[in-house]
Structure formats: structure tokens, C-alpha cells
XYZ file of C-alpha atoms in Angstrom:
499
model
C 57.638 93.435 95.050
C 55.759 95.557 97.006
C 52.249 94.678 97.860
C 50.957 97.580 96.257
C 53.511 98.333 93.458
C 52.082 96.202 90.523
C 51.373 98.467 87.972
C 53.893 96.720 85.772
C 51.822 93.745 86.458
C 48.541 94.137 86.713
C 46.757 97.549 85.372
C 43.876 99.004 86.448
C 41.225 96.344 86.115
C 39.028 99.606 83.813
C 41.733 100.254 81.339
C 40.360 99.649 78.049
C 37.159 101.995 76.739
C 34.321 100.642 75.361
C 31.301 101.167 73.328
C 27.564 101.584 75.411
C 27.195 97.837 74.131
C 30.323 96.729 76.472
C 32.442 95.837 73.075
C 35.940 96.965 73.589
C 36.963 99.524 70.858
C 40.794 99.617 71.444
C 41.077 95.929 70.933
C 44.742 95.144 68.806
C 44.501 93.760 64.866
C 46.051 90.832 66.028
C 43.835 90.370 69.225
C 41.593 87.435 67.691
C 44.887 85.222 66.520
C 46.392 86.042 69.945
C 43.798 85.087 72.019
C 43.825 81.130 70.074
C 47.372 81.129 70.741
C 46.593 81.622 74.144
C 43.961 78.979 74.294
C 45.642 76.528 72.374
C 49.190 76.667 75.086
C 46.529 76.366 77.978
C 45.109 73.484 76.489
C 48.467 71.797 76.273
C 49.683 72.840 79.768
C 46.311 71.132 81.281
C 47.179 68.335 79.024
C 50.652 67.791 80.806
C 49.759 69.013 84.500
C 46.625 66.756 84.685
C 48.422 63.344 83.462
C 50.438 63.480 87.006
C 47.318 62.389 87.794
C 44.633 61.219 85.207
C 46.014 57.143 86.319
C 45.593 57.760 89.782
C 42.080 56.385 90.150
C 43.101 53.697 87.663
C 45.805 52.569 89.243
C 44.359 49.495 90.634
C 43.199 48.186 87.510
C 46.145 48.804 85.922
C 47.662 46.667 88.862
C 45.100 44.032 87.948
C 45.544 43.878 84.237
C 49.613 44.158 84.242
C 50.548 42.881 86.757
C 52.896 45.139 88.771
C 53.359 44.437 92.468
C 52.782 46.804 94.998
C 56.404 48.255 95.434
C 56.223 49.262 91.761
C 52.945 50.343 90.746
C 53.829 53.701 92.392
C 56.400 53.791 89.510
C 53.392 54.556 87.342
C 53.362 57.734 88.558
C 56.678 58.412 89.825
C 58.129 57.718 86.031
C 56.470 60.879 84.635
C 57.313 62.852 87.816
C 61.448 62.134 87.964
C 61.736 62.592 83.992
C 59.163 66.034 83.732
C 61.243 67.310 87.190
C 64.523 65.972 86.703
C 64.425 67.921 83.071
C 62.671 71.206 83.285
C 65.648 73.093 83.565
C 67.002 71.842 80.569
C 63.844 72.324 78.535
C 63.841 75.786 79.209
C 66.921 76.585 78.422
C 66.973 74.490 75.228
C 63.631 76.761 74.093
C 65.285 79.924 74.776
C 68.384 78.647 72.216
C 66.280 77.120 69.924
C 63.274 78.658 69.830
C 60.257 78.034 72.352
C 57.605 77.218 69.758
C 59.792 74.987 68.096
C 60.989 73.260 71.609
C 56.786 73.617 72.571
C 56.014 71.706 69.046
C 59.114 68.889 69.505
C 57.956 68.107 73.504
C 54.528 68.004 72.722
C 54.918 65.323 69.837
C 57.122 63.204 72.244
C 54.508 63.006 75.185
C 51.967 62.631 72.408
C 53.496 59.622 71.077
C 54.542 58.281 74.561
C 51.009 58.274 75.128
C 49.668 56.017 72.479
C 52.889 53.595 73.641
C 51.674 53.913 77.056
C 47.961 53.139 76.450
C 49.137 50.154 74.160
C 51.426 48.583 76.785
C 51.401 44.887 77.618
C 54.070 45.102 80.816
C 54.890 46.828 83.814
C 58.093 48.158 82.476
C 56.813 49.017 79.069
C 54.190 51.046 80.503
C 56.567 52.919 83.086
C 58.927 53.548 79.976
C 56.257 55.217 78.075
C 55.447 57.402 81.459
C 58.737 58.751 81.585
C 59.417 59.473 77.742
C 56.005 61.450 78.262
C 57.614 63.414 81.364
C 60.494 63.948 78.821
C 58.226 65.627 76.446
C 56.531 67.575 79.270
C 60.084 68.902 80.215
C 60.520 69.906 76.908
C 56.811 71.512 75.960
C 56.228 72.815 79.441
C 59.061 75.396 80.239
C 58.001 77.353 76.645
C 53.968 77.488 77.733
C 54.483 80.202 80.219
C 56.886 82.033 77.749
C 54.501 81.849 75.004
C 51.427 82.974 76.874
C 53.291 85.939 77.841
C 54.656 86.714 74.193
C 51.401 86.005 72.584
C 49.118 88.254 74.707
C 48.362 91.532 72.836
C 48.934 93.763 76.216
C 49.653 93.764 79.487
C 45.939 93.166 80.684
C 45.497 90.011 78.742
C 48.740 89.030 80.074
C 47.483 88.943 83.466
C 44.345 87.074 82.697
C 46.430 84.343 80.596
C 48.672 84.184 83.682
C 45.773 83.605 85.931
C 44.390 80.910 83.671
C 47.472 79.846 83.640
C 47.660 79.330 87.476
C 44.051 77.800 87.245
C 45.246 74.997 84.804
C 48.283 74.700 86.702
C 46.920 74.331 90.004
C 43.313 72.871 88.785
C 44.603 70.406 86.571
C 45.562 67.528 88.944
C 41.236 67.879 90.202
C 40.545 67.705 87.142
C 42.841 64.569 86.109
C 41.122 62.641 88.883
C 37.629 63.214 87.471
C 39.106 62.912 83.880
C 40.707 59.791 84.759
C 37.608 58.353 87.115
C 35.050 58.626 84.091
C 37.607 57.159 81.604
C 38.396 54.157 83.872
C 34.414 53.274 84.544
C 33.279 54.285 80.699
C 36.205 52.642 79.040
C 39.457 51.474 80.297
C 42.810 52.578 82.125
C 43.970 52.640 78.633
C 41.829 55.591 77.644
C 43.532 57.690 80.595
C 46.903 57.493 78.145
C 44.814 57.707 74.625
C 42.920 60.676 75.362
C 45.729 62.653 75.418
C 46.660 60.841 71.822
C 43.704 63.392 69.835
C 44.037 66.412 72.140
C 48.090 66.407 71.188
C 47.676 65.908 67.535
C 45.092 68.931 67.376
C 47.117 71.318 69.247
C 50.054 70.203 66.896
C 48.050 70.596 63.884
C 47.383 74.349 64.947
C 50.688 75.703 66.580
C 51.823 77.119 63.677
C 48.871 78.908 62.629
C 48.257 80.705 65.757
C 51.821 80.873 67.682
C 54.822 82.925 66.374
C 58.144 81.506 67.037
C 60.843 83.536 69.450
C 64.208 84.597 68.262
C 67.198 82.294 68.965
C 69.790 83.219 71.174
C 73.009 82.641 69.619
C 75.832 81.461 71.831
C 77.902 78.246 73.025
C 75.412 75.823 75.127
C 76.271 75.295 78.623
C 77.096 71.953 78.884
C 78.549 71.110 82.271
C 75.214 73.328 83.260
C 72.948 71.540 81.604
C 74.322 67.890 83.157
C 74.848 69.440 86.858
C 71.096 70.531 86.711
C 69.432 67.576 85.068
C 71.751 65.356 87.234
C 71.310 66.727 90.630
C 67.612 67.576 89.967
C 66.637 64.023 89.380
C 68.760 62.703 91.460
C 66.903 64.830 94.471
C 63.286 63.987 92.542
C 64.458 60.199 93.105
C 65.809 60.246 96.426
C 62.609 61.663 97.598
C 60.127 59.849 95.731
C 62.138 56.582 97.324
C 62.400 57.675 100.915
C 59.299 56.671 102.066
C 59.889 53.075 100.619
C 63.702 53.030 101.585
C 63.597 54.997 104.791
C 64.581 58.603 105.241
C 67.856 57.781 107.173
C 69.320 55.050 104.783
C 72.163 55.256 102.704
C 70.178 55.392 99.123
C 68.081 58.135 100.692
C 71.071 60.097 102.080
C 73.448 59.584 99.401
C 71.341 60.402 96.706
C 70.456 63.905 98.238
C 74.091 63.835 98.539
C 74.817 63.607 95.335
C 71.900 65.869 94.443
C 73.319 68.578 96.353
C 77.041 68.231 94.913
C 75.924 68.751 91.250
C 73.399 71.731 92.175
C 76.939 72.934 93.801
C 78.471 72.692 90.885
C 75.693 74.231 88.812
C 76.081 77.266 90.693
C 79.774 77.222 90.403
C 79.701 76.857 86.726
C 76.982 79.490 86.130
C 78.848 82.042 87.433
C 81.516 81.598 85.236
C 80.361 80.905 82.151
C 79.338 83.071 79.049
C 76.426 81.773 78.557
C 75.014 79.895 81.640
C 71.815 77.610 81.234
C 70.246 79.434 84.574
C 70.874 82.877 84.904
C 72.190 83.611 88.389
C 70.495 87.063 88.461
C 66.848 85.377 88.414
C 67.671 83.949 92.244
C 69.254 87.179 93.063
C 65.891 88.977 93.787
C 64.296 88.178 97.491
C 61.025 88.547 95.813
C 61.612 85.774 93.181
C 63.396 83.416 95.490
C 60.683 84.144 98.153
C 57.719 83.026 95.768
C 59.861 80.298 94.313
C 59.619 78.867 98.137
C 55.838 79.534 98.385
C 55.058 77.843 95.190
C 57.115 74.419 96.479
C 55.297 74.573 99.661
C 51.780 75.056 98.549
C 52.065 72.647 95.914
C 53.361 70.081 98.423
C 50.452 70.825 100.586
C 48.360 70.349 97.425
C 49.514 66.967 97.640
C 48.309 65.766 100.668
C 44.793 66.382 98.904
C 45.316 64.077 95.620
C 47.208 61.385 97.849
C 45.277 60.943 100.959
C 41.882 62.765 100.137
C 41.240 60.236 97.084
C 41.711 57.358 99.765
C 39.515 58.527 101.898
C 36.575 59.538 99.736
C 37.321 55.566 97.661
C 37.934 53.336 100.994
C 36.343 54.701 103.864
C 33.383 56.028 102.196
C 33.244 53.388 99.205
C 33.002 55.895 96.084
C 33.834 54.533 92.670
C 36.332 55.966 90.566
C 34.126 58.031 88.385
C 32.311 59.468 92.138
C 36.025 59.856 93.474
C 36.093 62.090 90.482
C 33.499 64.122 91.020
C 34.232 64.515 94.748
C 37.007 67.134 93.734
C 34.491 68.991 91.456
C 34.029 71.746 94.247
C 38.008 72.010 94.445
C 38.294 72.405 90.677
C 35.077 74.655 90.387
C 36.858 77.060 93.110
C 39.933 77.675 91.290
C 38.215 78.594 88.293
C 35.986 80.607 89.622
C 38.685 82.615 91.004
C 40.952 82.899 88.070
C 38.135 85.241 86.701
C 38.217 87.655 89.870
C 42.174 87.593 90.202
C 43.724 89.706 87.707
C 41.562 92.491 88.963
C 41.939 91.586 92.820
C 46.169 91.848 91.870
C 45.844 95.056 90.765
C 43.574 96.277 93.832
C 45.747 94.198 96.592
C 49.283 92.863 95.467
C 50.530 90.003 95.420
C 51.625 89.345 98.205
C 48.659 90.470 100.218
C 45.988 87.796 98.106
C 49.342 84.987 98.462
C 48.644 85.685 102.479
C 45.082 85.274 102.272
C 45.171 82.277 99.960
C 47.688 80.402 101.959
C 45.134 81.144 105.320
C 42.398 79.459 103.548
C 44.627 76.321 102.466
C 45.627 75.705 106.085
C 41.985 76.010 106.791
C 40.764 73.477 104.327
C 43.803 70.584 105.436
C 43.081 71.573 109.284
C 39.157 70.532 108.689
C 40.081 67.540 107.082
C 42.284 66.327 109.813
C 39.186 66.036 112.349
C 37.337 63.932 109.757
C 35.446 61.002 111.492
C 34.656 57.589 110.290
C 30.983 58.873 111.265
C 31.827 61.667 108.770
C 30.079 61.560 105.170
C 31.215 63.629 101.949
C 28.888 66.343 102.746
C 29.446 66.733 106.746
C 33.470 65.700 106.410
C 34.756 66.816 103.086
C 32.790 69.267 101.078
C 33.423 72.550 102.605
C 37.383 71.923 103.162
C 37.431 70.857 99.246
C 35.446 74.516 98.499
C 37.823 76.324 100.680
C 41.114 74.818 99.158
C 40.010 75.317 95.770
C 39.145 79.493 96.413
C 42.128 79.129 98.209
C 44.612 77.809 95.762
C 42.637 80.205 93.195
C 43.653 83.230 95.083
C 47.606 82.226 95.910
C 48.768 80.509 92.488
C 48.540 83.383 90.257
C 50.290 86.186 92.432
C 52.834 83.446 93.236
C 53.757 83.093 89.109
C 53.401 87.181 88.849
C 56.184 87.723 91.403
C 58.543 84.659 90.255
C 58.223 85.874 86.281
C 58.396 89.864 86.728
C 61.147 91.576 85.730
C 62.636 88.709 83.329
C 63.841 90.047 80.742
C 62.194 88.414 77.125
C 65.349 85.798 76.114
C 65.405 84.513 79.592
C 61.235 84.292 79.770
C 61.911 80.015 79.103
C 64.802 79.942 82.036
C 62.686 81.627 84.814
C 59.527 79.514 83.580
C 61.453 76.096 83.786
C 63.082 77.209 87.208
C 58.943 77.837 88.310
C 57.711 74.347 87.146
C 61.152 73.236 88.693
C 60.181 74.080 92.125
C 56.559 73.127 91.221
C 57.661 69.285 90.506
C 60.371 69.486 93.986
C 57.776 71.052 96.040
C 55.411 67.821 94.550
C 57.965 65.448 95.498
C 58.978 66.634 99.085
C 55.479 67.374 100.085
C 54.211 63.969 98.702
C 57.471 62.198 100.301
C 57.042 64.189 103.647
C 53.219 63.197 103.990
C 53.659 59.904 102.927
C 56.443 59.449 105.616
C 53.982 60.961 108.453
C 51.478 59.250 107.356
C 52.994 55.674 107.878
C 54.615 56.734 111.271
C 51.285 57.526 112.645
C 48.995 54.730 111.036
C 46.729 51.972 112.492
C 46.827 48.753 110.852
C 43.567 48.594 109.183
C 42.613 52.222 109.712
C 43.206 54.634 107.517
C 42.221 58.519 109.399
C 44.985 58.085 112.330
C 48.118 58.308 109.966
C 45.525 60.976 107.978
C 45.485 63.657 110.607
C 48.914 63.682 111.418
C 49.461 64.082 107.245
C 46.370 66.594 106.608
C 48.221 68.790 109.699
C 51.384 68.567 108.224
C 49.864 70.097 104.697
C 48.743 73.134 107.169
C 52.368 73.691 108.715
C 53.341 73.900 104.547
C 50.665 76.273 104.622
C 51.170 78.428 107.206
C 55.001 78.167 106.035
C 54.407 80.325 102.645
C 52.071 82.545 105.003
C 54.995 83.492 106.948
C 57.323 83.760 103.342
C 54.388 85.797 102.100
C 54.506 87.999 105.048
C 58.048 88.791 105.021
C 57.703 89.914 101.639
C 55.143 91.966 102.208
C 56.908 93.963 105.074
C 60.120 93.748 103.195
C 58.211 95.672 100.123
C 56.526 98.126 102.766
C 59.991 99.459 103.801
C 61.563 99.679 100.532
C 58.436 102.060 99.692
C 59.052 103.493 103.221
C 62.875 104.231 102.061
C 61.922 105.456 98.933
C 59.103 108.132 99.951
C 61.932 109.338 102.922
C 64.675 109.722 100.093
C 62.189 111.213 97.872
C 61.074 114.023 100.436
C 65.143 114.675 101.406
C 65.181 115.333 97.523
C 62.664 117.553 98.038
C 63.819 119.972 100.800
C 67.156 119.548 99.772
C 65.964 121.515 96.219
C 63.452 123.833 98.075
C 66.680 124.813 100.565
């Protein structure tokens, strides 16, 4: 998409009238009932994006209460990443057969109840079963938020703000699980990290139906062969990544498994094109523009990582913050992207995408190069402040644009398809950033000293960075000579007639 063609998009920022009061006057008779529905699916998708990392800060009292040893407590949060990225695919294409609301309603109840399980568990395992029956549920529920927003927004200007609340929650909502999950551990317990989501479910439940219309079912065989080949070989790449660092990046689990990853996405792709009625459309990866944000969203979101993963131990062992202060800490990261997500709708429609995607992903290279020449002298204020601020306008300004140019152009009974394929890349780009920094991180470490293997990570989050930049970039030229092309053929038009 061209940088300046998004007037499907994102219209004039001015286009409603309104009354000397400021009231709008054109609003539509179902604009109050839409505007809950809208609400109500953001609430969930916070719900689901910020338990990837509410039990962060908790995790060492969880290792004190159940036991787990230090290989596996990682598993805490590694169960609800392979099960909600290993399934995504499947989820959306199971809400655009079945009906999104009805998938939404049926995911949401599963992670709801996985929760209470969780926050009741007396073992290790039991507790790492309930995490990935809740990643289940968030591959069901999750695919059908974006497609809901986007049917239950009254016009196309509301659609852009839901999408860049959307992007706020999205990209906002690990922040906020920290501080979420740092008050709930030092008020209460772990436990609470896993029962708070227990109320918030059973509301949004309770209300689905009141303010959320259900989509049309498609009609037609399922793919099964599809929907194997995609589940398999996506969680069998989630896994082998999430395991490198721990196995080694050269073994044989860590090769084969990619391996085997790649042979069943193979053989997704081969079975797509020849089926009627194929779980991923091929057409969605057939446009540069989609496939070039679908890259930018897995690399900032693995840069994003280096933040939750090596930012939190900082802030907890070098500077000695509790959980609930580890919390707040991100407050200026969170604060950032939400401020934005009230200024982006409007800055789309003045800039294009791909020109505010550029600009974001300048600022996020900023904020991980300043944290690389942290100093043990360093406090929060002199070392991490102003690189939190930055990331969070930063990752503000890119998220949005990035789910504009990945969901244009989708035609309505594919909406869940192209929204499970974004979360997709979402959860992959998690897994190889967090692998990748964890695996730089240990090469370049000090035993007992924690900002040598830091600064090698942190840099590595900029060169992610600077990566979409560059993807960014290219589309934006790409999009400058298609408009070039089409003025020249337009004006050959022109004197061909007038000859």
C-alpha cells in the first residue's frame, strides 16, 4: 500500500459534522451497542495478550511454593505460548466456519476455566497443564477479536480507532501484565495472577450476546490435512525455539524439530493450493504489502521481547525493585502506547502507513540502543526511564499501521484467517526474538553479572529494529512507483484521447 493511498483505511480525520457543542449529529442508530461490542472484545484481547505475562514477576514464588526446578519453571510461560501459537491458525479458520462470536464465546470459556484450574494448582505439571489449555482457549477466542472489532464498528472511522486500540492492547498488554501481575503477587498471591482473569471472563461472557452479532457460516468441507500441517508444523517451530536456548541451537532436537516444522508448513502450502476450501487462503500471502508487514510485526514484537525478558531483570536484580515497583517501572512504556493510540488513526490518514511504521521502528532501535550502555552506576531515572518513554511512543506509532496493511483488502469471510495468520506471526516473532536474545545473551554473559550478556541482547533488539525499518522502507518505495506507474499510464490515457 502506498504510503499515501489510505483512504480505504483511514478517512479524513474531520469527516463527521457536528453540532457548535462538538456532539456528532451523523452518529448510526446502532452506534451506542457497537461501541460496547467494541469495548467488551478489547477487554478480552488484553485479557489474553497480558497473561503471556501477568506470572512473570511471580515466577519465583511460584518456584518457591510448587516446587518446579529451574529447567522447568520457564514452562510456566512457555505452556501458554506453544498452545496460543501452535493453534492460531486453526482458531481462525474454525471461527470463519462456525461463526466467530460463537468460536470468541467457546475460547473464552476454556481460558476462563483454565484459569481457575491454574490458580488452584498444587503441582508443577498441573499448573503448566492449566497454562496451556488457557493458550488453547486464546487460540480459539483470539483469531475472532480482530474480526469482530472490524464487523462491529458502525463505519470506517471507528474502525480505525478500534484497530488502533486494538494495537495498543496488543502491544501494551504485556506492560501492563507485569504491573498487573507485580501488585497481585505483593497484595495477594501468585494465585491471584490466574484468578483475576476468573471474574473479568465470566463478565465478558455474560455480555457477548447482548452486544456482539454473530457472522455468517461458511458452508463447505473443512480442510483437514490443512488444519494438522499448520497446527503441527507451527508448534513444532514454537517448541524448537522456545528449547534452543536450553538444548543448544545446533543439536539434533533443535534442528530436527525446525525440520519437521518446515516439512508440514511445506505441505500446508501444497495442500492449500489444491483444495476447495483451504484453511489459509493462499491469496492473503500473495500481496508484498501483507507479507511485508507480516515480517515487521514478527520482528518488532521480538524486539519487544528483549524489554519484558531482560529489562524486568535488570530493574528487580541490579537495582533491587520489588515486584509491585518492577511493575510500575514499565508504566512510562504502557502510558506511551496509549497515548498514541489516540493520535494514530488521524496521523494514518495524514502519513501512511508505512511512513509512521518507519518512524516507529527508528524510535524502538533508539530506546534498546540506550539501554545497552546502561551502567551498574545507572539508576531507573538516569538508565531506564527515557528508553522505556521512547519504546512505548514508539511501539504506539508502528503497531497499528502494521495491522492496517496486514488486514486491508480481506475480504469479510476470510476477516478470522488473515487475523489468526497476524497473531500467528505475533506469537513466532515472540518466540524467535525471545529464543535469539536469550541465546546472545548467555554467549556474552559474566558469571555473576548480569549487563555484559545485556548489551549484546538490548543491540540485538535494535538490529530487529532497524530490520522492519528497512521492510518498511521497501514498501514505501515499492508503493511510490506503483503511484509513479499509475499517474504515467494515466497521462498516456490522456493524450492518447486528446490525439
Amino acid at each position: 500500500m502506498s504510503s499515501t493511498a489510505t483512504s480505504s483505511s483511514a478517512p479524513p480525520a474531520h469527516s463527521s459534522t457536528t453540532v457548535p457543542t462538538g456532539v456528532p449529529t451523523d452518529l448510526p442508530p446502532n452506534a451506542a451497542r457497537a461501541a460496547a461490542g467494541i469495548a467488551l472484545v478489547l477487554v478480552a484481547q488484553l485479557m489474553l495478550i497480558l497473561d503471556a505475562t501477568v506470572v512473570n514477576v511471580a515466577l519465583p514464588h511460584i518456584d518457591a511454593d510448587l516446587g518446579f526446578g529451574p529447567a522447568s519453571l520457564s514452562w510456566v510461560l512457555n505452556g501458554y505460548t506453544l498452545a496460543f501459537g501452535g493453534l492460531l491458525l486453526l482458531g481462525g479458520r474454525l471461527g470463519d466456519v462456525f461463526g466467530r462470536r460463537r468460536m470468541f464465546e467457546a475460547g473464552l470459556a476454556v481460558f476462563t476455566l483454565a484459569s481457575l484450574v491454574g490458580g488452584l494448582a498444587q503441582s508443577p505439571e498441573m499448573l503448566v497443564g492449566a497454562r496451556a489449555v488457557q493458550g488453547i482457549g486464546a487460540a480459539m477466542a483470539a483469531p475472532g477479536v480482530l474480526a469482530l472489532l472490524t464487523t462491529s464498528a458502525p463505519d470506517a472511522a471507528a474502525r480505525n480507532r478500534a484497530l488502533a486500540l486494538f494495537g495498543a492492547v496488543s502491544s501494551g498488554g504485556m506492560s501492563i501484565g507485569l504491573l498487573l501481575g507485580g501488585v497481585l503477587t505483593d497484595v495477594g498471591s501468585w494465585r491471584w495472577t490466574l484468578f483475576i482473569n476468573v471474574p473479568i471472563g465470566l463478565v465478558v461472557l455474560a455480555l457477548t450476546r447482548r452486544v456482539l452479532d454473530e457472522t455468517p457460516r461458511r458452508p463447505g468441507r473443512f480442510d483437514l490435512l490443512g488444519a494438522v500441517s499448520a497446527t503441527g508444523g507451527a508448534v513444532a517451530i514454537v517448541y524448537s525455539l522456545i528449547s534452543a536456548p536450553e538444548h543448544g541451537w545446533t543439536s539434533a532436537r533443535t534442528i530436527g524439530g525446525l525440520a519437521l516444522g518446515a516439512a508440514l508448513i511445506a505441505l500446508l502450502a501444497r495442500t492449500e493450493l489444491r483444495v476447495e476450501h483451504p484453511m489459509l487462503r493462499p491469496e492473503l500471502l500473495r500481496d508484498p504489502r501483507r507479507v511485508g508487514a507480516l515480517a515487521s510485526m514478527a520482528l518488532v514484537v521480538g524486539g519487544q521481547l528483549s524489554m519484558f525478558f531482560l529489562a524486568v531483570q535488570f530493574i528487580e536484580g541490579e537495582l533491587g525493585f520489588g515486584p509491585m515497583e518492577s511493575g510500575l517501572a514499565f508504566l512510562p512504556l504502557t502510558l506511551g502506547i496509549f497515548a498514541m493510540s489516540r493520535v494514530t488513526p488521524r496521523l494514518l490518514g495524514i502519513f501512511g502507513p508505512t511512513r509512521m511504521i518507519m518512524t516507529g521502528a527508528v524510535g524502538l532501535a533508539t530506546s534498546f540502543a540506550l539501554l545497552s550502555t546502561v551502567s551498574p552506576g545507572d539508576t531507573y531515572w538516569t538508565g531506564v526511564f527515557a528508553a522505556m518513554l521512547i519504546n512505548g511512543v514508539s511501539a504506539g506509532l508502528a503497531f497499528m499501521p502494521i495491522t492496517v496493511l496486514i488486514l486491508s483488502d480481506v475480504e469479510p469471510e476470510h476477516a478470522g484467517s488473515a487475523s489468526g495468520l497476524l497473531q500467528t506471526f505475533q506469537q513466532l516473532g515472540g518466540a524467535i526474538g525471545l529464543a535469539v536474545i536469550v541465546s546472545v545473551y548467555a554467549a556474552g554473559s559474566v558469571p555473576g553479572e548480569f549487563l555484559p550478556g545485556a548489551r549484546a541482547a538490548f543491540l540485538t533488539s535494535a538490529s530487529f529494529a532497524a530490520i522492519a525499518f528497512a521492510v518498511a522502507a521497501w514498501l514505501h518505495l515499492r508503493g511510490r512507483r506503483s503511484e509513479r506507474a499509475r499517474a504515467d499510464r494515466a497521462a498516456s490515457v490522456e493524450v492518447a484521447a486528446a490525439a
